[in-house]
Amino acid sequence: MSKKGYYLIIALSSLCLACTAGYSYGQEHPEDSLSVADSSLATGPSDSANWSAAYKTGMLPLKYFKNQPYVSVQQLVKGNVAGVYVQEPSGEPGTEQYMFVRGLQAPLLSKKDLYAQQPTVFVNGIPMIPDNNLVFDIQVTDFTRIGPATNFLSTLDSRNIESIKVLKDPADLAKLGPIAANGAIWITTKDTKKGSNESFASTYFGFASNERVTPVNAAYETAWRKPFYDKYASSENLRVIPTYLRDVADGNYYGPANWTDLYYRPVPVYSASAGMLLGKHPRANVALSVNHTSDGSGQDDAQLKRSGFSARTSLKPFNWMTFTALFNGTHLDRRRNRSFRDRLSEVRYTPSLSSPLAPNKQAYQQYLDIFSAASKEPLDDNQVNALQAMAEINATIARSLRFISTFNIDYNENSRDAFWPRILLEKNNFTSNYFGYNQRILISNALRYTYQLNEDSRFIIEAGQSYQSDVQKYDYGYGYNTPNDNIKVRPIDIDPNKINEQPFQYFLVASDKQRIGLSALYGSLNFSYKKTLDVTAIVRRDGGSFIQPDKRWITSPTLSASWNLKEALLQEQATISNFIVKASYGVIGMPYSTDFYSQGPIYVSTGISWPRDPVIPSYMGSGVASRPYSRGWVSYGVEWQKAHKASLGMNIGVLNNRINLGLEVYNNDNKDLLLLMPAPRETGYSGVYKNGMAVNNRGIDATIEAALLTNPRSLNWVSAVNVNFNKNKLTALPDGRQSVVIGNRLLKVGQPIDAYWLLQNQGIYNNQSEIPVKDGSVQTYNGIALSPGDPKWKDNGDNIIDEQDKMLTGHSLPVVSGGFINDFSYKQFSLSINLFFAAGQKLLNQEISNRLNFANNDNSNDLSTVKEITYWQKNFNPSDYPLYNPWSNVDPFQSGQDLFLQNASFLKLRAVTLSYRFGNGNGHRKVFENLEVYLSGTNLFTVSPFKNGDPELVNYQGYYTGYAQRLPRTITLGARVSFKH
């Protein structure tokens, strides 16, 4: 199809009465299943029936979390809905966090794969666009992304949120289309309530701190290394002992280890928000709110500040038409860490790392003073501006016919200005500038016709259309050796006659932009009979510009049915108050987050440089393009990836809904997934992209809620637990292959996609006689003969230790996860306790591997081994590990062995809140409708078999590096007030 033909279809479809429109993208209408806002969940008193009814369908019980100092959507969802696992890889405020709905959709081979598997967050029906992943094409490492690297889901003020619902059911996701293939988080903000005017305000103040650590100095470091030196060190090994460990008289390293007071310091956290809801006028209402929040980790002076504004209005110029408009605006300012690793990963120039920061307070203070002096002008300025806007017309054309037209926009822009002076980089300074924006526009139209067959039966027929346009762009420049630390830019005009007198200067610019369009046609038929039976059939026709022209369109059917057994068969049964069975099956197209595959074989501008610096887009100053040898060959025939989702569930309530059970069994098959398969070496390509990979996730979501004690005059107790059990496996590979090795990962059909591929450790060879000999040859590791002091790795029988001896073992994500809530109330007092747990996952302890591998890492310039100031703390027991020869050529302490695979299961007391509510909430004669004060604590303790830190602080592939900031313990005192007028 030609480009003109494609745009003609889009134009015509925009005029048709079809697709996902207000209903598909879930504007709040009385008949919509997505109209789930229940004000009692957010602001009202405890109601066990309403609370549990919402909870079992994926609604977060915000009543129990509204007083926590959470600043991101991920933190609100975490542990509070079955089937959703949230990972916070760092406690540094504002950093990126991740959500997985019902398991992994595909293997996580890179950060791009991680971004592509996140659920879409909808705010009042506006689908938020995430930050671009284009910058990973020019990054050397993926420790952190280029730019401000700020969590875009920190832009929402939790105090202005009315409700949050996690959508997992295939029918719900089908209504939202391909962008919800990974699940959806449905958020509604505070809105006017008909017939009332209300004002509200909330604030809290407290401190974020961390548990005390045991600092160590060079004497401790030397002591635990001594057994290795005594047993294995040669004279040459002794000669190259690191400089910082040689001189015991050096007070910086062998003196007091008192650096912790400068790194771990309590910092204030606070928030203030206020708003008003004006809803008395029958034809016009307005909701306004403002907020400001400051969050910190209590580590390395990291901080996030957020300021925002929200406005929403509804107008009814005619009885048959309503116009709704919304605007949210937010500004984020993030103060990042001062670590070596994150800074040098962007600099791309690694100075000598042989002498780490000293654990002495005075020496560390000198390093911090460099930052303080340089930050008189912005040294590391990270800014994010975001807005969401929506306009909707909802018109009743006839008694049973409704037309809905919606315009949505989500926009965010990100900037970072960084400068590192000469003193930090061995007489070379560095400057960088980043600006990027992400824009999503959604236009949708829908018609809905309701036909009442008789008193018991009703049909609802819908047809609609939508068009979504995503634009993502960034500009990035960096350079070295500016004229001096006060002049941070390169001069534009250089006298060619004095070129030899100019200091060497190097400046590079990279820029990328992509535009992705997604068009859809939609039709649905719903039939309901009394209150017993509800059946919905949905058919979508989706087209995406990220797919090659001959594969651009996909048809997706979905069927859903629910049966109310209570109304149909058990009306006389008094014990059972609710019993609903629901089944759903659907196919949803899974979009690509890049347009890279849409044109087949192409040329790129970032493929001409060496791997160490992939940003270079020019040759001798001239812009050129080349084949994407390092990124991989894109052949013709790339098609849609497809998610086949099925679920069967039931909701049972007994004793007037005092006890509720929600149980859902699901099976998700993701098929035709794209994978970079190995290519013949003679082609020069790193691989070739092919469809054909398939992944299965199956599991159970369960929730149990019980109002154990209910007495308005005495103690009330509501308890709830949610649990998810998930199992994944690879079911197919492209070309019918059964296994493939990609980097340090093995993908094997029939095995989990989050398993580690490791050598199996069975001890140590203490002497030569213990080392196996076959056919006169000593056992080898990758061609190197093993010696005493080397690991005893499990062999497959060929007397050669290599990749053939590695085994798939463990999971990087939990097999079981969930949360446990208990809410106690007595008169105006209430106490809420929130536990979060995960089990069945393991982590690979790269931090301990790096420490024990000191012989190779002491003089290494590898950023994965850099020693931060946090290196000087006691966090492991060397006696727990074998005394291998660290100077052996077989790399005995490499991380790719199960010696460092450790149980990462945990139970966390995530939050405790004690509150007191003044008055009875009826307040018609009182100044305040509701006044509540509370004391809250978060991240109070963790129970885990992992003893070297927090097992939650792993990267997306399950590696524990030790570089992440710890999740802070916060104590806050706050108040909430509202009144009608």
mmCIF file of C-alpha atoms in Angstrom, residues 78 127 189 235 269 306 385 421 436 448 461 486 521 607 671 681 697 719 812 960:
data_model
loop_
_atom_site.group_PDB
_atom_site.id
_atom_site.type_symbol
_atom_site.label_atom_id
_atom_site.label_comp_id
_atom_site.label_asym_id
_atom_site.label_seq_id
_atom_site.Cartn_x
_atom_site.Cartn_y
_atom_site.Cartn_z
ATOM 1 C CA LYS A 78 3.349 -2.289 44.679
ATOM 2 C CA PRO A 127 -2.718 7.021 27.774
ATOM 3 C CA THR A 189 -8.351 11.994 39.538
ATOM 4 C CA SER A 235 56.445 -12.340 44.546
ATOM 5 C CA VAL A 269 10.488 14.959 53.077
ATOM 6 C CA ARG A 306 7.696 18.102 42.186
ATOM 7 C CA ASN A 385 7.990 19.125 32.355
ATOM 8 C CA PRO A 421 35.506 20.015 36.084
ATOM 9 C CA GLY A 436 14.135 15.312 24.448
ATOM 10 C CA ARG A 448 -23.251 3.427 21.107
ATOM 11 C CA ILE A 461 -24.008 -2.157 19.976
ATOM 12 C CA ASN A 486 34.359 28.575 33.700
ATOM 13 C CA LEU A 521 -11.529 0.341 13.845
ATOM 14 C CA GLY A 607 26.766 2.224 13.041
ATOM 15 C CA LYS A 671 3.383 -15.481 19.834
ATOM 16 C CA ARG A 681 29.835 -14.265 10.709
ATOM 17 C CA ASN A 697 2.766 -17.341 31.241
ATOM 18 C CA SER A 719 -7.874 -8.133 56.746
ATOM 19 C CA SER A 812 15.079 -13.551 38.427
ATOM 20 C CA TYR A 960 22.806 -7.475 42.669
#
